[in-house]
PDB file of C-alpha atoms in Angstrom:
ATOM      1  CA  MET A   3     157.626  90.170  76.711  1.00 79.00           C
ATOM      2  CA  ALA A   4     154.332  91.826  75.892  1.00 90.00           C
ATOM      3  CA  THR A   5     153.973  94.688  73.432  1.00 94.00           C
ATOM      4  CA  LEU A   6     151.601  97.605  73.994  1.00 96.00           C
ATOM      5  CA  LEU A   7     150.484  99.745  71.059  1.00 98.00           C
ATOM      6  CA  HIS A   8     149.687 103.199  72.483  1.00 98.00           C
ATOM      7  CA  LEU A   9     147.839 105.811  70.406  1.00 98.00           C
ATOM      8  CA  ASP A  10     146.982 109.357  71.508  1.00 98.00           C
ATOM      9  CA  SER A  11     144.741 111.599  69.419  1.00 98.00           C
ATOM     10  CA  SER A  12     144.011 114.660  71.555  1.00 98.00           C
ATOM     11  CA  ALA A  13     144.860 117.937  69.813  1.00 97.00           C
ATOM     12  CA  LEU A  14     145.877 119.293  73.230  1.00 96.00           C
ATOM     13  CA  PHE A  15     149.402 118.482  74.359  1.00 95.00           C
ATOM     14  CA  GLU A  16     148.997 120.008  77.830  1.00 93.00           C
ATOM     15  CA  GLY A  17     145.874 119.857  79.937  1.00 93.00           C
ATOM     16  CA  SER A  18     144.504 116.863  78.033  1.00 96.00           C
ATOM     17  CA  THR A  19     142.548 114.488  80.220  1.00 97.00           C
ATOM     18  CA  SER A  20     142.768 111.616  77.748  1.00 98.00           C
ATOM     19  CA  ARG A  21     146.555 111.988  77.517  1.00 98.00           C
ATOM     20  CA  ASP A  22     146.876 112.117  81.307  1.00 98.00           C
ATOM     21  CA  ILE A  23     144.833 108.947  81.751  1.00 98.00           C
ATOM     22  CA  THR A  24     146.573 107.001  78.972  1.00 98.00           C
ATOM     23  CA  ALA A  25     149.888 108.037  80.559  1.00 98.00           C
ATOM     24  CA  ALA A  26     148.710 106.597  83.890  1.00 98.00           C
ATOM     25  CA  PHE A  27     147.697 103.357  82.181  1.00 97.00           C
ATOM     26  CA  ARG A  28     151.017 103.144  80.367  1.00 97.00           C
ATOM     27  CA  LYS A  29     152.981 103.809  83.575  1.00 97.00           C
ATOM     28  CA  ALA A  30     151.185 100.971  85.369  1.00 96.00           C
ATOM     29  CA  TRP A  31     151.695  98.729  82.333  1.00 94.00           C
ATOM     30  CA  GLU A  32     155.429  99.450  82.191  1.00 93.00           C
ATOM     31  CA  GLU A  33     155.765  98.748  85.902  1.00 93.00           C
ATOM     32  CA  GLN A  34     154.401  95.272  85.195  1.00 90.00           C
ATOM     33  CA  HIS A  35     156.456  94.872  82.003  1.00 85.00           C
ATOM     34  CA  PRO A  36     159.801  96.625  82.644  1.00 86.00           C
ATOM     35  CA  GLU A  37     161.358  94.659  79.782  1.00 85.00           C
ATOM     36  CA  GLY A  38     158.340  94.947  77.500  1.00 87.00           C
ATOM     37  CA  THR A  39     157.848  97.083  74.419  1.00 93.00           C
ATOM     38  CA  VAL A  40     155.652 100.140  73.907  1.00 96.00           C
ATOM     39  CA  VAL A  41     154.999 101.285  70.344  1.00 98.00           C
ATOM     40  CA  TYR A  42     153.741 104.866  70.539  1.00 98.00           C
ATOM     41  CA  ARG A  43     152.023 106.986  67.925  1.00 98.00           C
ATOM     42  CA  ASP A  44     150.920 110.530  68.637  1.00 98.00           C
ATOM     43  CA  LEU A  45     148.305 110.963  65.949  1.00 98.00           C
ATOM     44  CA  ALA A  46     147.977 114.690  66.650  1.00 98.00           C
ATOM     45  CA  ALA A  47     151.690 115.518  66.661  1.00 98.00           C
ATOM     46  CA  ALA A  48     152.401 113.327  63.638  1.00 98.00           C
ATOM     47  CA  PRO A  49     149.103 112.973  61.759  1.00 97.00           C
ATOM     48  CA  LEU A  50     148.630 110.135  59.336  1.00 98.00           C
ATOM     49  CA  PRO A  51     147.317 110.951  55.875  1.00 97.00           C
ATOM     50  CA  HIS A  52     143.628 110.428  55.329  1.00 96.00           C
ATOM     51  CA  ILE A  53     142.825 107.416  53.201  1.00 96.00           C
ATOM     52  CA  SER A  54     143.452 108.187  49.542  1.00 96.00           C
ATOM     53  CA  GLY A  55     142.381 106.805  46.222  1.00 96.00           C
ATOM     54  CA  ALA A  56     145.882 105.372  45.799  1.00 97.00           C
ATOM     55  CA  ALA A  57     145.618 103.571  49.131  1.00 96.00           C
ATOM     56  CA  ILE A  58     142.239 102.101  48.268  1.00 95.00           C
ATOM     57  CA  THR A  59     143.042 101.008  44.723  1.00 96.00           C
ATOM     58  CA  ALA A  60     146.460  99.551  45.605  1.00 95.00           C
ATOM     59  CA  GLY A  61     144.748  96.520  47.097  1.00 91.00           C
ATOM     60  CA  PHE A  62     143.205  95.660  43.744  1.00 93.00           C
ATOM     61  CA  VAL A  63     146.420  95.927  41.721  1.00 94.00           C
ATOM     62  CA  ASP A  64     149.324  93.472  41.546  1.00 94.00           C
ATOM     63  CA  GLU A  65     152.292  94.841  43.474  1.00 92.00           C
ATOM     64  CA  ALA A  66     154.463  94.989  40.373  1.00 94.00           C
ATOM     65  CA  ASP A  67     151.876  97.052  38.544  1.00 95.00           C
ATOM     66  CA  ARG A  68     151.261  99.640  41.260  1.00 96.00           C
ATOM     67  CA  SER A  69     152.042 103.292  40.674  1.00 96.00           C
ATOM     68  CA  PRO A  70     154.603 105.004  42.938  1.00 96.00           C
ATOM     69  CA  GLU A  71     151.709 106.599  44.844  1.00 96.00           C
ATOM     70  CA  GLN A  72     150.018 103.233  45.317  1.00 97.00           C
ATOM     71  CA  LYS A  73     153.257 101.616  46.495  1.00 96.00           C
ATOM     72  CA  ALA A  74     153.848 104.356  49.086  1.00 97.00           C
ATOM     73  CA  ALA A  75     150.259 104.220  50.315  1.00 97.00           C
ATOM     74  CA  ALA A  76     150.307 100.420  50.567  1.00 96.00           C
ATOM     75  CA  ALA A  77     153.625 100.477  52.440  1.00 97.00           C
ATOM     76  CA  LEU A  78     152.231 102.850  55.071  1.00 98.00           C
ATOM     77  CA  ARG A  79     149.113 100.737  55.545  1.00 97.00           C
ATOM     78  CA  LEU A  80     151.249  97.606  55.921  1.00 97.00           C
ATOM     79  CA  GLU A  81     153.425  99.314  58.551  1.00 98.00           C
ATOM     80  CA  LEU A  82     150.376 100.339  60.585  1.00 98.00           C
ATOM     81  CA  VAL A  83     148.651  96.981  60.198  1.00 98.00           C
ATOM     82  CA  GLU A  84     151.732  95.081  61.326  1.00 98.00           C
ATOM     83  CA  GLU A  85     152.016  97.318  64.411  1.00 98.00           C
ATOM     84  CA  LEU A  86     148.461  96.348  65.305  1.00 98.00           C
ATOM     85  CA  GLU A  87     148.982  92.664  64.588  1.00 98.00           C
ATOM     86  CA  ARG A  88     152.169  92.496  66.702  1.00 97.00           C
ATOM     87  CA  ALA A  89     150.541  94.174  69.706  1.00 97.00           C
ATOM     88  CA  ASP A  90     149.495  92.088  72.680  1.00 96.00           C
ATOM     89  CA  ALA A  91     147.323  94.983  73.854  1.00 97.00           C
ATOM     90  CA  VAL A  92     146.254  98.373  72.524  1.00 98.00           C
ATOM     91  CA  LEU A  93     145.709 101.654  74.374  1.00 98.00           C
ATOM     92  CA  ILE A  94     143.852 104.515  72.669  1.00 98.00           C
ATOM     93  CA  GLY A  95     143.253 108.061  73.851  1.00 98.00           C
ATOM     94  CA  ALA A  96     140.068 109.233  72.136  1.00 98.00           C
ATOM     95  CA  PRO A  97     138.557 112.468  73.448  1.00 98.00           C
ATOM     96  CA  MET A  98     135.107 113.436  72.222  1.00 97.00           C
ATOM     97  CA  TYR A  99     135.167 116.154  69.576  1.00 97.00           C
ATOM     98  CA  ASN A 100     131.779 117.350  68.331  1.00 96.00           C
ATOM     99  CA  PHE A 101     130.087 114.180  69.593  1.00 96.00           C
ATOM    100  CA  THR A 102     132.565 111.760  67.963  1.00 97.00           C
ATOM    101  CA  ILE A 103     136.267 110.865  67.670  1.00 98.00           C
ATOM    102  CA  PRO A 104     139.092 113.134  66.445  1.00 98.00           C
ATOM    103  CA  SER A 105     139.710 112.971  62.712  1.00 98.00           C
ATOM    104  CA  SER A 106     143.320 111.946  63.414  1.00 98.00           C
ATOM    105  CA  LEU A 107     142.079 108.731  65.005  1.00 98.00           C
ATOM    106  CA  LYS A 108     139.607 108.163  62.172  1.00 98.00           C
ATOM    107  CA  ALA A 109     142.533 108.428  59.742  1.00 98.00           C
ATOM    108  CA  TRP A 110     144.372 105.663  61.631  1.00 98.00           C
ATOM    109  CA  LEU A 111     141.285 103.459  61.580  1.00 98.00           C
ATOM    110  CA  ASP A 112     140.777 103.959  57.857  1.00 98.00           C
ATOM    111  CA  GLN A 113     144.408 103.014  57.225  1.00 98.00           C
ATOM    112  CA  VAL A 114     144.392  99.813  59.319  1.00 98.00           C
ATOM    113  CA  ILE A 115     141.015  98.424  58.289  1.00 98.00           C
ATOM    114  CA  ILE A 116     141.734  96.185  55.325  1.00 96.00           C
ATOM    115  CA  MET A 117     138.959  93.766  54.457  1.00 94.00           C
ATOM    116  CA  GLY A 118     140.298  90.268  54.049  1.00 95.00           C
ATOM    117  CA  ARG A 119     143.107  90.909  56.512  1.00 97.00           C
ATOM    118  CA  THR A 120     142.339  93.017  59.595  1.00 98.00           C
ATOM    119  CA  GLY A 121     138.627  93.054  58.746  1.00 97.00           C
ATOM    120  CA  GLY A 122     136.260  90.373  57.530  1.00 92.00           C
ATOM    121  CA  ASP A 123     135.389  86.896  58.749  1.00 93.00           C
ATOM    122  CA  THR A 124     138.795  86.201  60.350  1.00 96.00           C
ATOM    123  CA  PRO A 125     140.387  89.506  61.450  1.00 97.00           C
ATOM    124  CA  SER A 126     144.142  89.145  61.873  1.00 98.00           C
ATOM    125  CA  ALA A 127     144.231  90.902  65.263  1.00 98.00           C
ATOM    126  CA  ALA A 128     141.025  89.333  66.593  1.00 98.00           C
ATOM    127  CA  GLY A 129     140.879  88.990  70.373  1.00 97.00           C
ATOM    128  CA  THR A 130     143.528  91.614  71.119  1.00 98.00           C
ATOM    129  CA  PRO A 131     142.402  93.644  74.153  1.00 98.00           C
ATOM    130  CA  VAL A 132     142.047  97.384  73.540  1.00 98.00           C
ATOM    131  CA  THR A 133     141.470  99.967  76.258  1.00 98.00           C
ATOM    132  CA  VAL A 134     139.994 103.264  75.070  1.00 98.00           C
ATOM    133  CA  VAL A 135     140.178 106.400  77.208  1.00 98.00           C
ATOM    134  CA  THR A 136     137.376 108.617  75.949  1.00 98.00           C
ATOM    135  CA  SER A 137     137.120 111.910  77.806  1.00 97.00           C
ATOM    136  CA  ARG A 138     134.339 114.427  77.276  1.00 96.00           C
ATOM    137  CA  GLY A 139     133.617 117.931  78.514  1.00 95.00           C
ATOM    138  CA  GLY A 140     130.049 117.169  79.538  1.00 95.00           C
ATOM    139  CA  SER A 141     128.120 114.035  80.366  1.00 94.00           C
ATOM    140  CA  TYR A 142     126.583 111.686  77.827  1.00 94.00           C
ATOM    141  CA  ALA A 143     125.830 108.887  80.250  1.00 90.00           C
ATOM    142  CA  PRO A 144     122.560 106.918  80.070  1.00 91.00           C
ATOM    143  CA  GLY A 145     119.690 109.036  81.333  1.00 91.00           C
ATOM    144  CA  THR A 146     121.372 112.384  80.647  1.00 92.00           C
ATOM    145  CA  PRO A 147     119.840 114.881  78.195  1.00 91.00           C
ATOM    146  CA  ARG A 148     122.638 114.303  75.664  1.00 91.00           C
ATOM    147  CA  GLU A 149     122.760 110.521  75.854  1.00 91.00           C
ATOM    148  CA  GLY A 150     121.681 110.285  72.207  1.00 94.00           C
ATOM    149  CA  PHE A 151     124.583 112.500  71.062  1.00 94.00           C
ATOM    150  CA  GLU A 152     127.259 110.017  72.132  1.00 94.00           C
ATOM    151  CA  PHE A 153     128.990 108.694  69.003  1.00 96.00           C
ATOM    152  CA  VAL A 154     132.388 107.791  70.464  1.00 97.00           C
ATOM    153  CA  THR A 155     131.786 104.521  72.318  1.00 97.00           C
ATOM    154  CA  THR A 156     128.928 103.577  70.028  1.00 95.00           C
ATOM    155  CA  TYR A 157     131.142 103.991  66.958  1.00 97.00           C
ATOM    156  CA  LEU A 158     134.307 102.483  68.413  1.00 98.00           C
ATOM    157  CA  GLU A 159     132.472  99.421  69.715  1.00 97.00           C
ATOM    158  CA  LYS A 160     131.320  98.723  66.167  1.00 97.00           C
ATOM    159  CA  VAL A 161     134.582  99.450  64.350  1.00 98.00           C
ATOM    160  CA  LEU A 162     137.099  98.100  66.883  1.00 98.00           C
ATOM    161  CA  GLY A 163     135.001  95.168  68.008  1.00 97.00           C
ATOM    162  CA  GLY A 164     132.729  94.476  65.065  1.00 96.00           C
ATOM    163  CA  MET A 165     135.196  95.061  62.219  1.00 97.00           C
ATOM    164  CA  LEU A 166     138.640  94.430  63.725  1.00 98.00           C
ATOM    165  CA  GLY A 167     137.481  91.782  66.204  1.00 98.00           C
ATOM    166  CA  LEU A 168     139.261  93.419  69.137  1.00 98.00           C
ATOM    167  CA  GLU A 169     138.159  93.042  72.754  1.00 98.00           C
ATOM    168  CA  VAL A 170     137.072  96.583  73.657  1.00 98.00           C
ATOM    169  CA  ASP A 171     137.015  98.203  77.103  1.00 97.00           C
ATOM    170  CA  PHE A 172     136.386 101.867  77.940  1.00 98.00           C
ATOM    171  CA  ILE A 173     137.543 104.338  80.590  1.00 98.00           C
ATOM    172  CA  ILE A 174     135.288 107.408  80.496  1.00 97.00           C
ATOM    173  CA  PRO A 175     136.226 110.562  82.438  1.00 97.00           C
ATOM    174  CA  GLU A 176     133.338 113.009  82.061  1.00 97.00           C
ATOM    175  CA  LEU A 177     132.556 116.649  82.835  1.00 96.00           C
ATOM    176  CA  THR A 178     136.167 117.647  82.171  1.00 96.00           C
ATOM    177  CA  LEU A 179     135.168 121.258  81.432  1.00 95.00           C
ATOM    178  CA  ALA A 180     133.497 121.794  84.793  1.00 94.00           C
ATOM    179  CA  ARG A 181     136.348 123.863  86.219  1.00 93.00           C
ATOM    180  CA  ALA A 182     136.643 125.998  83.084  1.00 92.00           C
ATOM    181  CA  VAL A 183     132.975 126.715  82.332  1.00 94.00           C
ATOM    182  CA  PRO A 184     131.167 128.888  84.921  1.00 94.00           C
ATOM    183  CA  ALA A 185     127.801 127.361  84.056  1.00 94.00           C
ATOM    184  CA  MET A 186     129.164 123.969  85.140  1.00 95.00           C
ATOM    185  CA  ALA A 187     130.378 125.119  88.565  1.00 94.00           C
ATOM    186  CA  ASP A 188     127.886 122.881  90.362  1.00 95.00           C
ATOM    187  CA  LEU A 189     129.403 119.870  88.623  1.00 95.00           C
ATOM    188  CA  VAL A 190     133.003 120.326  89.782  1.00 96.00           C
ATOM    189  CA  ASP A 191     132.739 117.644  92.468  1.00 96.00           C
ATOM    190  CA  LYS A 192     131.301 115.159  89.999  1.00 96.00           C
ATOM    191  CA  SER A 193     134.015 116.066  87.514  1.00 96.00           C
ATOM    192  CA  ASP A 194     136.744 115.496  90.099  1.00 96.00           C
ATOM    193  CA  ALA A 195     135.200 112.178  91.118  1.00 97.00           C
ATOM    194  CA  SER A 196     134.981 111.031  87.502  1.00 96.00           C
ATOM    195  CA  ARG A 197     138.612 111.955  86.865  1.00 96.00           C
ATOM    196  CA  ALA A 198     139.783 110.206  90.040  1.00 97.00           C
ATOM    197  CA  LYS A 199     137.899 107.059  89.071  1.00 97.00           C
ATOM    198  CA  ALA A 200     139.428 107.168  85.601  1.00 98.00           C
ATOM    199  CA  TYR A 201     142.932 107.212  87.111  1.00 98.00           C
ATOM    200  CA  GLU A 202     142.017 104.312  89.384  1.00 97.00           C
ATOM    201  CA  ASP A 203     140.516 102.363  86.497  1.00 97.00           C
ATOM    202  CA  ALA A 204     143.567 102.990  84.322  1.00 98.00           C
ATOM    203  CA  ALA A 205     145.962 101.601  86.908  1.00 97.00           C
ATOM    204  CA  ALA A 206     143.729  98.674  87.804  1.00 96.00           C
ATOM    205  CA  LYS A 207     142.964  97.700  84.213  1.00 96.00           C
ATOM    206  CA  ALA A 208     146.610  97.935  83.173  1.00 96.00           C
ATOM    207  CA  LYS A 209     147.712  95.690  86.042  1.00 93.00           C
ATOM    208  CA  ALA A 210     144.888  93.200  85.451  1.00 93.00           C
ATOM    209  CA  LEU A 211     145.670  93.035  81.761  1.00 91.00           C
ATOM    210  CA  ALA A 212     149.364  92.546  82.441  1.00 86.00           C
ATOM    211  CA  THR A 213     148.600  89.681  84.800  1.00 85.00           C
ATOM    212  CA  ARG A 214     146.260  88.100  82.275  1.00 87.00           C
ATOM    213  CA  LEU A 215     148.796  88.244  79.456  1.00 85.00           C
ATOM    214  CA  ALA A 216     151.540  86.834  81.651  1.00 79.00           C
ATOM    215  CA  ALA A 217     149.435  83.828  82.660  1.00 69.00           C
TER     216      ALA A 217
END
């Protein structure tokens, strides 16, 4: 049966739009794969260490000659890489923080990108479909005043698709702060519509992906 690798990175554990939408995707996925496997990492609740000098240099040292720090760092990277390589599909919750992704998600990316294995000419997980739920408090859609400040999809397209060779798809609920910020009161309806569409997209994409993988 298919394996889904599910990552959440929102620092909010309640009231998080990205967590709510990834949960909806996962629920629809599990309904299609009741005997399947979900590997879950909450990158906010259990943060991974940022890439270290030991982690970087370990790849250039024979295993027998590595220091204890290099061995530990290499073992963690191998664990994370193998989770990615075993996954039939990946689900990532990536809210926008200060125009880009949470540092907890960046830490995961830095750990799993290993040139010559997951990155390079023949990435080991190439072709794996990844669905990214990227929520944001305002709107950064084409034609909006802050279109040029959007560094979530633009970055993740390059790193997930360009470096890891994954097949990237996005679900983008916007204007999530409309009900909390008085100045955004006129945008509540648009916020609600965007959230509703995100739920619909999550269910539809999960079911479509499940059908595709079962074919």
